[in-house]
mmCIF file of C-alpha atoms in Angstrom:
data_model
loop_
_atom_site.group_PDB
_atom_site.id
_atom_site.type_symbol
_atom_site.label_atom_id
_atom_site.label_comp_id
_atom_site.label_asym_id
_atom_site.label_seq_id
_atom_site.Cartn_x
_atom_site.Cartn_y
_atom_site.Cartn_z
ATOM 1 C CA UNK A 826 -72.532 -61.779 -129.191
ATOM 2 C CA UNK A 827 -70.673 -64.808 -131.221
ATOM 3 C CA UNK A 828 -74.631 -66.308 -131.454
ATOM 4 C CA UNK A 829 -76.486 -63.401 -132.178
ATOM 5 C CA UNK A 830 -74.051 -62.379 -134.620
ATOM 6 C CA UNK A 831 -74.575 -65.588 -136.229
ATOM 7 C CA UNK A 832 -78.043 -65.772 -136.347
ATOM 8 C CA UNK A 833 -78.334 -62.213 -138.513
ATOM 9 C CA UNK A 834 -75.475 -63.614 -140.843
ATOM 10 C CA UNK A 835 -78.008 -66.424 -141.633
ATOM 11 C CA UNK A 836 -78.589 -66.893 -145.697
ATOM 12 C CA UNK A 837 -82.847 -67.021 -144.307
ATOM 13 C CA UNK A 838 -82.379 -63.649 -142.192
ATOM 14 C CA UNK A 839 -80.507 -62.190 -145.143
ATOM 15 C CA UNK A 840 -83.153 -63.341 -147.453
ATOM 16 C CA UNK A 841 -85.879 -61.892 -145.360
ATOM 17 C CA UNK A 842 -84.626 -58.566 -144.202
ATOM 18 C CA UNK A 843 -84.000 -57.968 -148.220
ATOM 19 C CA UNK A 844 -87.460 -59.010 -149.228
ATOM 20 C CA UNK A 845 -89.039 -56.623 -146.082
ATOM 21 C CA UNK A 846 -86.968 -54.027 -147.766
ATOM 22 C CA UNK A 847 -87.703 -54.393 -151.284
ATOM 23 C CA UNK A 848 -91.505 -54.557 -150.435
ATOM 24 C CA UNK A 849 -91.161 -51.694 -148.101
ATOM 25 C CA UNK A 850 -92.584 -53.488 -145.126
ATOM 26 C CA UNK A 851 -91.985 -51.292 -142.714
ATOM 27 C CA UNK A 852 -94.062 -48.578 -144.404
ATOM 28 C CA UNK A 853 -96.635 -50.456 -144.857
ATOM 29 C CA UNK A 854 -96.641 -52.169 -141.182
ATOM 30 C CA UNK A 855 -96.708 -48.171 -140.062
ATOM 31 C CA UNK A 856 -99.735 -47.475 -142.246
ATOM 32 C CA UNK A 857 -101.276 -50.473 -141.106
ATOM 33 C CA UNK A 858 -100.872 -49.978 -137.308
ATOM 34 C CA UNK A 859 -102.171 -46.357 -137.791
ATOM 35 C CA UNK A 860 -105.397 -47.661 -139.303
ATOM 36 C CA UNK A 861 -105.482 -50.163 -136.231
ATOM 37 C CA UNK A 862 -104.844 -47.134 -133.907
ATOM 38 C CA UNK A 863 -108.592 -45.679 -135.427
ATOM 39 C CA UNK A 864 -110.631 -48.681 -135.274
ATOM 40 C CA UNK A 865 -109.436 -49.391 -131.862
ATOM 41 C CA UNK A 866 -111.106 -46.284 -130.158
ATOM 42 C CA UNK A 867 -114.283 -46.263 -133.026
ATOM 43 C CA UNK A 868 -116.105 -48.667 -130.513
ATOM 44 C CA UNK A 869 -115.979 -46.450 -127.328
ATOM 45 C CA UNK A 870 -116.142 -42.994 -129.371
ATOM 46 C CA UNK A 871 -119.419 -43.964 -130.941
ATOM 47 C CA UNK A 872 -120.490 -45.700 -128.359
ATOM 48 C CA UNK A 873 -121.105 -49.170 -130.848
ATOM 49 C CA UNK A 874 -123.040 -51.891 -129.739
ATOM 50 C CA UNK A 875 -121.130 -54.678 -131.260
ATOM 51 C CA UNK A 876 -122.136 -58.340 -131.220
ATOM 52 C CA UNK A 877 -120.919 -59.906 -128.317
ATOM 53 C CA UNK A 878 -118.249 -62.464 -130.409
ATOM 54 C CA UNK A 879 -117.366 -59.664 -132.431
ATOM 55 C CA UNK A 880 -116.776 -57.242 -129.014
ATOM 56 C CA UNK A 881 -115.006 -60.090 -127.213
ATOM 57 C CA UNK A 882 -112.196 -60.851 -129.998
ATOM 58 C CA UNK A 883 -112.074 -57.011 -130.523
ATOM 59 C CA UNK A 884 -111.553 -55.777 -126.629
ATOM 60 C CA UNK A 885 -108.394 -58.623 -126.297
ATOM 61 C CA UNK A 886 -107.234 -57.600 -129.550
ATOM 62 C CA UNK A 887 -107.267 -54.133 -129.833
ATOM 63 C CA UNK A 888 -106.558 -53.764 -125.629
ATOM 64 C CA UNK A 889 -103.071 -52.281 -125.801
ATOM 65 C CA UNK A 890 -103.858 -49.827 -128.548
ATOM 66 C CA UNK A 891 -106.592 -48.318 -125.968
ATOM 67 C CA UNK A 892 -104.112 -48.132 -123.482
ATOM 68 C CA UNK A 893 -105.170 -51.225 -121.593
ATOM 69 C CA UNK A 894 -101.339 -52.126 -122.376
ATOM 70 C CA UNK A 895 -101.427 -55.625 -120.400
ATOM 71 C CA UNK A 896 -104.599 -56.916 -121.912
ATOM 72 C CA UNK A 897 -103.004 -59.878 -123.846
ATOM 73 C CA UNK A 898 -102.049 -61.045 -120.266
ATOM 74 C CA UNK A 899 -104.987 -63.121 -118.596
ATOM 75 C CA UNK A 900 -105.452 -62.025 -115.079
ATOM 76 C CA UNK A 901 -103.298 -59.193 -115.315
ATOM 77 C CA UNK A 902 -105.106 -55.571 -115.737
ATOM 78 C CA UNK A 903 -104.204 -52.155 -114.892
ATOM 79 C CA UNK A 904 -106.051 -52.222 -111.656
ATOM 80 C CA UNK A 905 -103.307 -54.351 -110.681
ATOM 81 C CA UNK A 906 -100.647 -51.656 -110.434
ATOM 82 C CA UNK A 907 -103.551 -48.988 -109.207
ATOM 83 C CA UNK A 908 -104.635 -47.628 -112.251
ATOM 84 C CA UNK A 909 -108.211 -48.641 -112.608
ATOM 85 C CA UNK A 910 -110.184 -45.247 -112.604
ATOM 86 C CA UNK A 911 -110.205 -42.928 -115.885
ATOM 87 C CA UNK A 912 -108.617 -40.240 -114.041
ATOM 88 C CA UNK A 913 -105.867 -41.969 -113.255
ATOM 89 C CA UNK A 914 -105.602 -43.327 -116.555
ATOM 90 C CA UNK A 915 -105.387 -39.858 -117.787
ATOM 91 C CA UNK A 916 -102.919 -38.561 -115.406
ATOM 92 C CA UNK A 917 -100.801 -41.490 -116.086
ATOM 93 C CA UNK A 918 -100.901 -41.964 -119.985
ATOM 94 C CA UNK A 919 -100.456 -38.387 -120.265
ATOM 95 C CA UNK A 920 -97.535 -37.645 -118.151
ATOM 96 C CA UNK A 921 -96.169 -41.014 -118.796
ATOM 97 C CA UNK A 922 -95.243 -40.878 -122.709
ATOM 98 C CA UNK A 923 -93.977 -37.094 -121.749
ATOM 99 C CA UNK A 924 -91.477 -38.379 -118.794
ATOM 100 C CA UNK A 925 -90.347 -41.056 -121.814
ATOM 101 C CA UNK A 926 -89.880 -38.586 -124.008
ATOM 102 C CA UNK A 927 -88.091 -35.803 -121.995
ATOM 103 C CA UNK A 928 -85.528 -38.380 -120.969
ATOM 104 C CA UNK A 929 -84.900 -39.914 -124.000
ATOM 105 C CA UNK A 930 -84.663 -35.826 -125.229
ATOM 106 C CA UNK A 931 -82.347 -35.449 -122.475
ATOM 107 C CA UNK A 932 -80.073 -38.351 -122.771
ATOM 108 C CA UNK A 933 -79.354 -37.615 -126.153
ATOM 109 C CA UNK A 934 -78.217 -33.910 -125.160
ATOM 110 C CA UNK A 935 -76.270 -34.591 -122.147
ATOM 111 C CA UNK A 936 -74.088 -37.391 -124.857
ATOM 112 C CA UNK A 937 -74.201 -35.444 -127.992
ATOM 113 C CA UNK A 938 -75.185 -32.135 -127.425
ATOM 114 C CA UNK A 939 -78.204 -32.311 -129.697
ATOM 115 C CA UNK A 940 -82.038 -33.653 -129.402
ATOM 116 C CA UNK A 941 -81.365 -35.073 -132.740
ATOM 117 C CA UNK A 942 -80.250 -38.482 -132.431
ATOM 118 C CA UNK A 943 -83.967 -39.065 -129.843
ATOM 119 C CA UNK A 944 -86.047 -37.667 -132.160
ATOM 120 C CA UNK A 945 -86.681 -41.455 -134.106
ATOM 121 C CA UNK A 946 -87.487 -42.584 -130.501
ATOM 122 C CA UNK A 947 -89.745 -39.546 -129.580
ATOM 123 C CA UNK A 948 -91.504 -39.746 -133.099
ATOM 124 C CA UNK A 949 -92.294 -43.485 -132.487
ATOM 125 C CA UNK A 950 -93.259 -42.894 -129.156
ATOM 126 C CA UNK A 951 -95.579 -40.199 -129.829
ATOM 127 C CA UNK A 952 -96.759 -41.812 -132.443
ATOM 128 C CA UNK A 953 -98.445 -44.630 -130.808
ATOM 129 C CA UNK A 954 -99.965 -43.161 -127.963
ATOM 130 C CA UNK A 955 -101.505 -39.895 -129.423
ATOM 131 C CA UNK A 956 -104.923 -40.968 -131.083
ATOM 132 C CA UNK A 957 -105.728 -43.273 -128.077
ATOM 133 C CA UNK A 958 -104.874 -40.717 -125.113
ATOM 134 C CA UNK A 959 -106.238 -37.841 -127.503
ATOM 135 C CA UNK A 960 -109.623 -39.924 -127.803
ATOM 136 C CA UNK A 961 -109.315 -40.507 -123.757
ATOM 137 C CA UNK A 962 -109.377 -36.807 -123.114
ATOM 138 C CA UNK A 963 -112.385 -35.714 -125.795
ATOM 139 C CA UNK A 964 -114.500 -38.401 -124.273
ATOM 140 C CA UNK A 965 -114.174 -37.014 -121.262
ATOM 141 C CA UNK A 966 -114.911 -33.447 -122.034
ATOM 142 C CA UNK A 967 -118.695 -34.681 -123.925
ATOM 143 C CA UNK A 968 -121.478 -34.794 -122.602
ATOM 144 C CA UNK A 969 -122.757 -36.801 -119.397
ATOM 145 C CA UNK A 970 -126.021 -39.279 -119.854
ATOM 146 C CA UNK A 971 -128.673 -38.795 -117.823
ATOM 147 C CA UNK A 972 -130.607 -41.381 -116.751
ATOM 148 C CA UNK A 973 -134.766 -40.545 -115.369
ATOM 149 C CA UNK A 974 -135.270 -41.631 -111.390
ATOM 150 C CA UNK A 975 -138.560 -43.406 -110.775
ATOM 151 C CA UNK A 976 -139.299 -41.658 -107.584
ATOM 152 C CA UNK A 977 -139.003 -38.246 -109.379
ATOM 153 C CA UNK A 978 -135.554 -37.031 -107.631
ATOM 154 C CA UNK A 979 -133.442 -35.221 -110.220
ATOM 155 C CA UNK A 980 -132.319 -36.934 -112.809
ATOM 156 C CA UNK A 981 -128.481 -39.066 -112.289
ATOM 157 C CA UNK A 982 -125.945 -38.523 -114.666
ATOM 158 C CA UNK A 983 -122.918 -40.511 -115.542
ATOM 159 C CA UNK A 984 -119.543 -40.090 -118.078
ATOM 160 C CA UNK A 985 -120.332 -42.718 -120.605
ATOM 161 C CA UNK A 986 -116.397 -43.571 -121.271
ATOM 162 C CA UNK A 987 -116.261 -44.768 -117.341
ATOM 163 C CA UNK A 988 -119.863 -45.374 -115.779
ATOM 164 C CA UNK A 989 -118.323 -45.414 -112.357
ATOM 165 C CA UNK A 990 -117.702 -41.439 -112.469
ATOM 166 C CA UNK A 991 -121.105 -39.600 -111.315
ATOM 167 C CA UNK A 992 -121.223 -36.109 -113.135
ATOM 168 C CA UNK A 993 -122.141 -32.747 -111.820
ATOM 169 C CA UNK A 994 -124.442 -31.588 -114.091
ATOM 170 C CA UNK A 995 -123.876 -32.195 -117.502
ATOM 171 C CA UNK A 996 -120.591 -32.461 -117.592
ATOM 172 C CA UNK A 997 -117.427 -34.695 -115.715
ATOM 173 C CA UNK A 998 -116.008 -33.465 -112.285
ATOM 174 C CA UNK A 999 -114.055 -29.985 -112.314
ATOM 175 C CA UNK A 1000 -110.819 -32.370 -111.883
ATOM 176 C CA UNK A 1001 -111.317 -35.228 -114.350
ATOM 177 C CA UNK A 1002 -112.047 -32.324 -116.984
ATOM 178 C CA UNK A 1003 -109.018 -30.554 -116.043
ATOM 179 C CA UNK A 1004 -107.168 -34.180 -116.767
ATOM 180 C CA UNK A 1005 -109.111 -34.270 -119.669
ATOM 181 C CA UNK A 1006 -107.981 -31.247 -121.123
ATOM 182 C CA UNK A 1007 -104.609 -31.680 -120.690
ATOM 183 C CA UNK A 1008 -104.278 -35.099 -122.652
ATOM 184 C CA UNK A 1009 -106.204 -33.041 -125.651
ATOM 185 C CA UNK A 1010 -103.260 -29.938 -124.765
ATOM 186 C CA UNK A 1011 -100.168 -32.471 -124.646
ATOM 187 C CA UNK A 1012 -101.507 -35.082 -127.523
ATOM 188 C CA UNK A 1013 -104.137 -34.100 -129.293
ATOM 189 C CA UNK A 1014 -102.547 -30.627 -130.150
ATOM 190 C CA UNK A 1015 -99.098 -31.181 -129.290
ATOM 191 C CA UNK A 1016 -98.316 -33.630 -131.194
ATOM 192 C CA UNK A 1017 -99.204 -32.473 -134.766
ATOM 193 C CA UNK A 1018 -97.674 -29.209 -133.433
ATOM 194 C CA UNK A 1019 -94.337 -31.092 -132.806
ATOM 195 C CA UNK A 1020 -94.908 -32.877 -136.365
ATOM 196 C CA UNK A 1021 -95.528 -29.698 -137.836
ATOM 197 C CA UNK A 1022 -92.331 -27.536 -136.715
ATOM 198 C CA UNK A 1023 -89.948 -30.439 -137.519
ATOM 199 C CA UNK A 1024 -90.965 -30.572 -140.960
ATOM 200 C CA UNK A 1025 -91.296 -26.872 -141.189
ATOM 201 C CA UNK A 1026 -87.804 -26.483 -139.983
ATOM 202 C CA UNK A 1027 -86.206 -29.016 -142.241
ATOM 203 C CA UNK A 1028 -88.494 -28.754 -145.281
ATOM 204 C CA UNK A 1029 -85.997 -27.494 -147.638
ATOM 205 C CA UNK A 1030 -83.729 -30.353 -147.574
ATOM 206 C CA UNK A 1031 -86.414 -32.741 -147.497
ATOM 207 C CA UNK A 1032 -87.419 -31.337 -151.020
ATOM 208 C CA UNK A 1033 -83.893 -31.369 -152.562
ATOM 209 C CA UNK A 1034 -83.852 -34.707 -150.445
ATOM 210 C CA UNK A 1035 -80.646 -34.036 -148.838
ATOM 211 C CA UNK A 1036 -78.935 -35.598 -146.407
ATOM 212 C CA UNK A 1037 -78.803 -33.678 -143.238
ATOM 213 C CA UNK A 1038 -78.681 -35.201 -139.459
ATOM 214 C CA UNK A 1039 -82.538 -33.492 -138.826
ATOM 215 C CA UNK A 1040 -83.659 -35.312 -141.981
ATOM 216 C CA UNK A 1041 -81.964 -38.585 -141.496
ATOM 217 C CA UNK A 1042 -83.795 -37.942 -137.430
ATOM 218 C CA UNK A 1043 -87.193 -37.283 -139.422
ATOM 219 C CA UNK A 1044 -87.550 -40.439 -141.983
ATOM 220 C CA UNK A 1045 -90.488 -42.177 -139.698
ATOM 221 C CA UNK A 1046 -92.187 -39.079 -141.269
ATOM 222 C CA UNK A 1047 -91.193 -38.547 -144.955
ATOM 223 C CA UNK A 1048 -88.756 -41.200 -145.837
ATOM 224 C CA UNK A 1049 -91.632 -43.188 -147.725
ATOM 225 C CA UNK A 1050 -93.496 -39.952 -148.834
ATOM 226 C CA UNK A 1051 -92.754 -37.773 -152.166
ATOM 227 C CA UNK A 1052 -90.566 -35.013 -151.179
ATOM 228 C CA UNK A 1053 -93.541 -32.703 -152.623
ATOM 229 C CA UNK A 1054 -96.051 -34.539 -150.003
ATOM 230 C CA UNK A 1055 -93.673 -34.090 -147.514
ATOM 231 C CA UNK A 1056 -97.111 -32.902 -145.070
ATOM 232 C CA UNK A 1057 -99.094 -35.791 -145.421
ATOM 233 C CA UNK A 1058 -98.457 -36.550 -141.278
ATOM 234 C CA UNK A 1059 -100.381 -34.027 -140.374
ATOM 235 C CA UNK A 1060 -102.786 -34.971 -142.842
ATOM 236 C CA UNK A 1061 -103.140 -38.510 -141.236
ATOM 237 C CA UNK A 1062 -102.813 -37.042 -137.758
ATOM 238 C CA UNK A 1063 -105.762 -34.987 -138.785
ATOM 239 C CA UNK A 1064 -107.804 -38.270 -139.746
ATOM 240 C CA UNK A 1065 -107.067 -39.566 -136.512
ATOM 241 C CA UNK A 1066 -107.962 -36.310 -134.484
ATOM 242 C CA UNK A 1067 -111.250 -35.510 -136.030
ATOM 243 C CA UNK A 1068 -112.381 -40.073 -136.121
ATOM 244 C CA UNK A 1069 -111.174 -40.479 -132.719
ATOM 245 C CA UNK A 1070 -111.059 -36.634 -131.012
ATOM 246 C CA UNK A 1071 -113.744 -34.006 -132.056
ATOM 247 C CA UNK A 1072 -116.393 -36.382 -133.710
ATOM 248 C CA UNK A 1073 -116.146 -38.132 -129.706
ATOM 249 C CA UNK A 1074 -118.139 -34.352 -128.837
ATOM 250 C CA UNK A 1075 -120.950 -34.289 -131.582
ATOM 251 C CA UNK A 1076 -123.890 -36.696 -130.062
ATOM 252 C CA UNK A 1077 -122.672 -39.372 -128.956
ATOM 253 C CA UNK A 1078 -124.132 -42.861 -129.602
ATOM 254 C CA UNK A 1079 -126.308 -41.353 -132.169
ATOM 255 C CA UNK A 1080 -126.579 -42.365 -135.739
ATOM 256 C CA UNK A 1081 -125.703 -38.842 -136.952
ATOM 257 C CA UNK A 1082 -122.301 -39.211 -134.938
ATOM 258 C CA UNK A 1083 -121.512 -42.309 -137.115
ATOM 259 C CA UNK A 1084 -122.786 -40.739 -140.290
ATOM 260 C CA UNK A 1085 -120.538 -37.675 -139.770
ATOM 261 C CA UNK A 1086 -117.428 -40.133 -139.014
ATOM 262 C CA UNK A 1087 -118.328 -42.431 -142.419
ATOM 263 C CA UNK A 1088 -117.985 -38.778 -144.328
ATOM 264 C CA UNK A 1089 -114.638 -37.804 -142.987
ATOM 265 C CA UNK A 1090 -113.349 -40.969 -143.208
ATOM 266 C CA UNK A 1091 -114.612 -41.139 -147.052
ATOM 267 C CA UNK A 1092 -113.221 -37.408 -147.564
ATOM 268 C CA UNK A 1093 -109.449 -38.237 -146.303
ATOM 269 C CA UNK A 1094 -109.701 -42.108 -148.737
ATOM 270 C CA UNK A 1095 -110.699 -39.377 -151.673
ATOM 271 C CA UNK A 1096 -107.889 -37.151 -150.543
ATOM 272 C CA UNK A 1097 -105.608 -40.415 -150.712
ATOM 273 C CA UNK A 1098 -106.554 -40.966 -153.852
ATOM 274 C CA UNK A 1099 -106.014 -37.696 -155.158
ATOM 275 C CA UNK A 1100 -102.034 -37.100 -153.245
ATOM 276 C CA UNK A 1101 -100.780 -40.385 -153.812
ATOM 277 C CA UNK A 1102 -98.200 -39.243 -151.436
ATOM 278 C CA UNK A 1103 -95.947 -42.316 -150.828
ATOM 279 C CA UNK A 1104 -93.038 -42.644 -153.478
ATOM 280 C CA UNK A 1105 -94.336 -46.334 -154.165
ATOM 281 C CA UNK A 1106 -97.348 -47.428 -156.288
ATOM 282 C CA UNK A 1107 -97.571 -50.737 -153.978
ATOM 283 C CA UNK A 1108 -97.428 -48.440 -150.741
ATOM 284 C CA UNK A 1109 -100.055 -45.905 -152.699
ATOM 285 C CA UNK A 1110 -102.277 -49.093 -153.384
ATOM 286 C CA UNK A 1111 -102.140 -50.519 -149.997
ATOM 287 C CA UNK A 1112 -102.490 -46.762 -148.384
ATOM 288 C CA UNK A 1113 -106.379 -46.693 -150.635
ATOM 289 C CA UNK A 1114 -107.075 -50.695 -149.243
ATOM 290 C CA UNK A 1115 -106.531 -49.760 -145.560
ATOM 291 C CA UNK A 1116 -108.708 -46.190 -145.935
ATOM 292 C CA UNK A 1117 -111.596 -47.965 -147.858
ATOM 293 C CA UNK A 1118 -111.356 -50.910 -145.097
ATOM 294 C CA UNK A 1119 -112.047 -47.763 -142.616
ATOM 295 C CA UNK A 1120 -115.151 -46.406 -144.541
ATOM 296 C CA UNK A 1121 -116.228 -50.385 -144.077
ATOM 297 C CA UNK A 1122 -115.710 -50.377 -140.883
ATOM 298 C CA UNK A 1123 -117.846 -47.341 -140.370
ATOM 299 C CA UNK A 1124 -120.618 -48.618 -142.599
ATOM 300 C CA UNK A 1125 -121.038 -51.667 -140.909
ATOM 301 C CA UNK A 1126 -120.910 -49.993 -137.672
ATOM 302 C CA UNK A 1127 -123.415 -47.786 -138.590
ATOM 303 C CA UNK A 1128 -125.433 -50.875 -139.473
ATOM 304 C CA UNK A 1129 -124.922 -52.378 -136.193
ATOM 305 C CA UNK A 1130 -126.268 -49.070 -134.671
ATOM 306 C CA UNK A 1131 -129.091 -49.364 -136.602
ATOM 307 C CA UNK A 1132 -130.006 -52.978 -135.784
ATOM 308 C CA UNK A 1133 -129.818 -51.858 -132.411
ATOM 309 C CA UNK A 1134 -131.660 -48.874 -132.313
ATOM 310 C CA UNK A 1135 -134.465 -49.678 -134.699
ATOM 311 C CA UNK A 1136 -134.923 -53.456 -134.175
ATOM 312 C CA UNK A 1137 -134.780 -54.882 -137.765
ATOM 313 C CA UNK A 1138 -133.460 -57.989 -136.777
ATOM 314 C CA UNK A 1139 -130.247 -58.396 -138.569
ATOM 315 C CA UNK A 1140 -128.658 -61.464 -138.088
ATOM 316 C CA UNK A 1141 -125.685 -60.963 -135.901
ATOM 317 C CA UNK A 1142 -123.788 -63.317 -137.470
ATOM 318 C CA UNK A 1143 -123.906 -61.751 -140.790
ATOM 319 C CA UNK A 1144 -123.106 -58.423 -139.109
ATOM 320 C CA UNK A 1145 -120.357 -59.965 -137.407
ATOM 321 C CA UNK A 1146 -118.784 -61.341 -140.647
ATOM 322 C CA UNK A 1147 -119.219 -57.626 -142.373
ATOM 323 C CA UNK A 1148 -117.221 -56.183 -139.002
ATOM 324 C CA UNK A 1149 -115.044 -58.684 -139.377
ATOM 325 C CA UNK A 1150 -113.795 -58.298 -143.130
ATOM 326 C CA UNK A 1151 -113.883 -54.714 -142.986
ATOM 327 C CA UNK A 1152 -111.848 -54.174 -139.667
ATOM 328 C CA UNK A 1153 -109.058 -57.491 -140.444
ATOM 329 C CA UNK A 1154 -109.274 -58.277 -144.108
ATOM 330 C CA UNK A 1155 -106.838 -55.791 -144.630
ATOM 331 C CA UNK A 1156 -104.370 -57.534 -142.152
#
């Protein structure tokens, strides 16, 4: 305790912690790893053939923000511990978080009385699963490709976001579906629910920007943000539902699925622009960098689909550079 205490009393740590605070880095870090949470799942939602550099460095990075949580450890993968099929990915990562969440709920009650003091815990929590186990669940409610038999049997379908799962018909098994649309019930719509009705409920003193215990709980959600943008969650849950959720059900693979996500994700940086919702010009500023990095991202994906689909030879270095400054320049 002696040590540790030590080691925060250090003039450096001092110096540091007040510089992360007078820059705000902890807002931005937030906006930052809620861009990352998009661009992780843009590859398997849209079904992007990526370079093969670009796709390796990508798949390691991005692993644990698709919910393969141990993929900075070589050797070690989910299979390990017997979760190697999508549905139980599903079951897991969607009852998981909840279990997490209901006992951190209940520990605070049974030794205060009051959810309150969890809810920082819960928001983080929910916070960094939702768009990937969301995404999970719409992928697996699309569509099914088909694939043509040479010896003129029926034609063989499979789910695209796990090859391994044969469908009936069109669509997934009655079971993974089921799985499916629970993780869209619990995270998908839950969780801007859940955003929603704690703001709602404590809206008033966030705009006189009072002091209460269930505002103090609720600063991962407006502390940074103007009291009279005190909504802009849901706004950014919304970016993340339609990029990474619904646009996973409108043809996927094609270039019209891409096109569709470029335009929502260049409606919500106009939207940015025009709420400037953070109480910071720097945070503002960085909030329009990271949104016009994700309408990069989408138009060099798009011309990666392209390339693929068409043949035009683009050199896949060049593309790999564009992917590469548009998804971690802004890092």
């Amino acid at each position: 305790a002696g040590c540790s205490r030590a080691v925060w009393a250090h003039p450096c740590v001092i110096r540091v912690g007040a510089a992360a605070a007078a820059t705000t880095l902890a807002v931005k870090a937030n906006i930052l790893l809620g861009f990352a949470l998009v661009v992780a799942q843009i590859g398997d939602v849209y079904r992007i053939r990526y370079p093969e550099g670009y796709l390796s460095l990508t798949s390691r990075l991005f692993a644990p923000l698709q919910l393969q949580l141990f993929g900075w450890i070589p050797g070690l993968h989910l299979r390990c511990f017997g979760v190697g099929t999508l549905q139980a990915q599903l079951l897991v990562f969607s009852l998981l978080p909840l279990g997490i969440v209901l006992l951190a709920v209940g520990v605070a009650k049974a030794r205060c009385g009051t959810m309150v003091p969890a809810l920082p815990f819960v928001l983080r929590c929910t916070f960094l699963f939702y768009p990937a186990v969301s995404s999970k669940g719409f992928q697996t409610l699309g569509a099914c490709e088909c694939f043509e038999q040479v010896d003129g049997t029926p034609d063989i379908c499979f789910l695209p976001a796990d090859y391994s799962v044969r469908c009936d018909g069109s669509h997934a098994p009655a079971r993974l579906l089921a799985l499916g649309m629970l993780a869209v019930a619990l995270f998908g719509v839950g969780v801007p629910l859940l955003y929603a009705s704690l703001l709602y409920a404590c809206r008033d003193a966030i705009r006189r920007e009072a002091k209460t215990p269930l505002s103090s709980a609720l600063d991962f959600l407006h502390g940074s943000l103007r009291p009279s943008t005190l909504w802009w969650p849901l706004v950014e849950a919304a970016r993340a539902l339609l990029l990474t959720g619904f646009l996973a059900l409108v043809t996927p693979g094609q270039l019209f699925q891409l096109l569709c996500g470029l335009l929502v994700a260049f409606a919500f940086t106009c939207l940015q622009l025009w709420c400037a919702p953070y109480r910071t010009t720097s945070n503002n500023l960085f909030a329009m960098v990271v949104n016009v990095s994700l309408v990069l991202d989408f138009v060099s994906s798009l011309g990666v689909q392209i390339d693929a689909e068409y043949g035009d030879d683009i050199d896949p270095t060049l593309l790999s550079i564009a992917l590469y400054a548009a998804s971690f320049a802004i890092f």
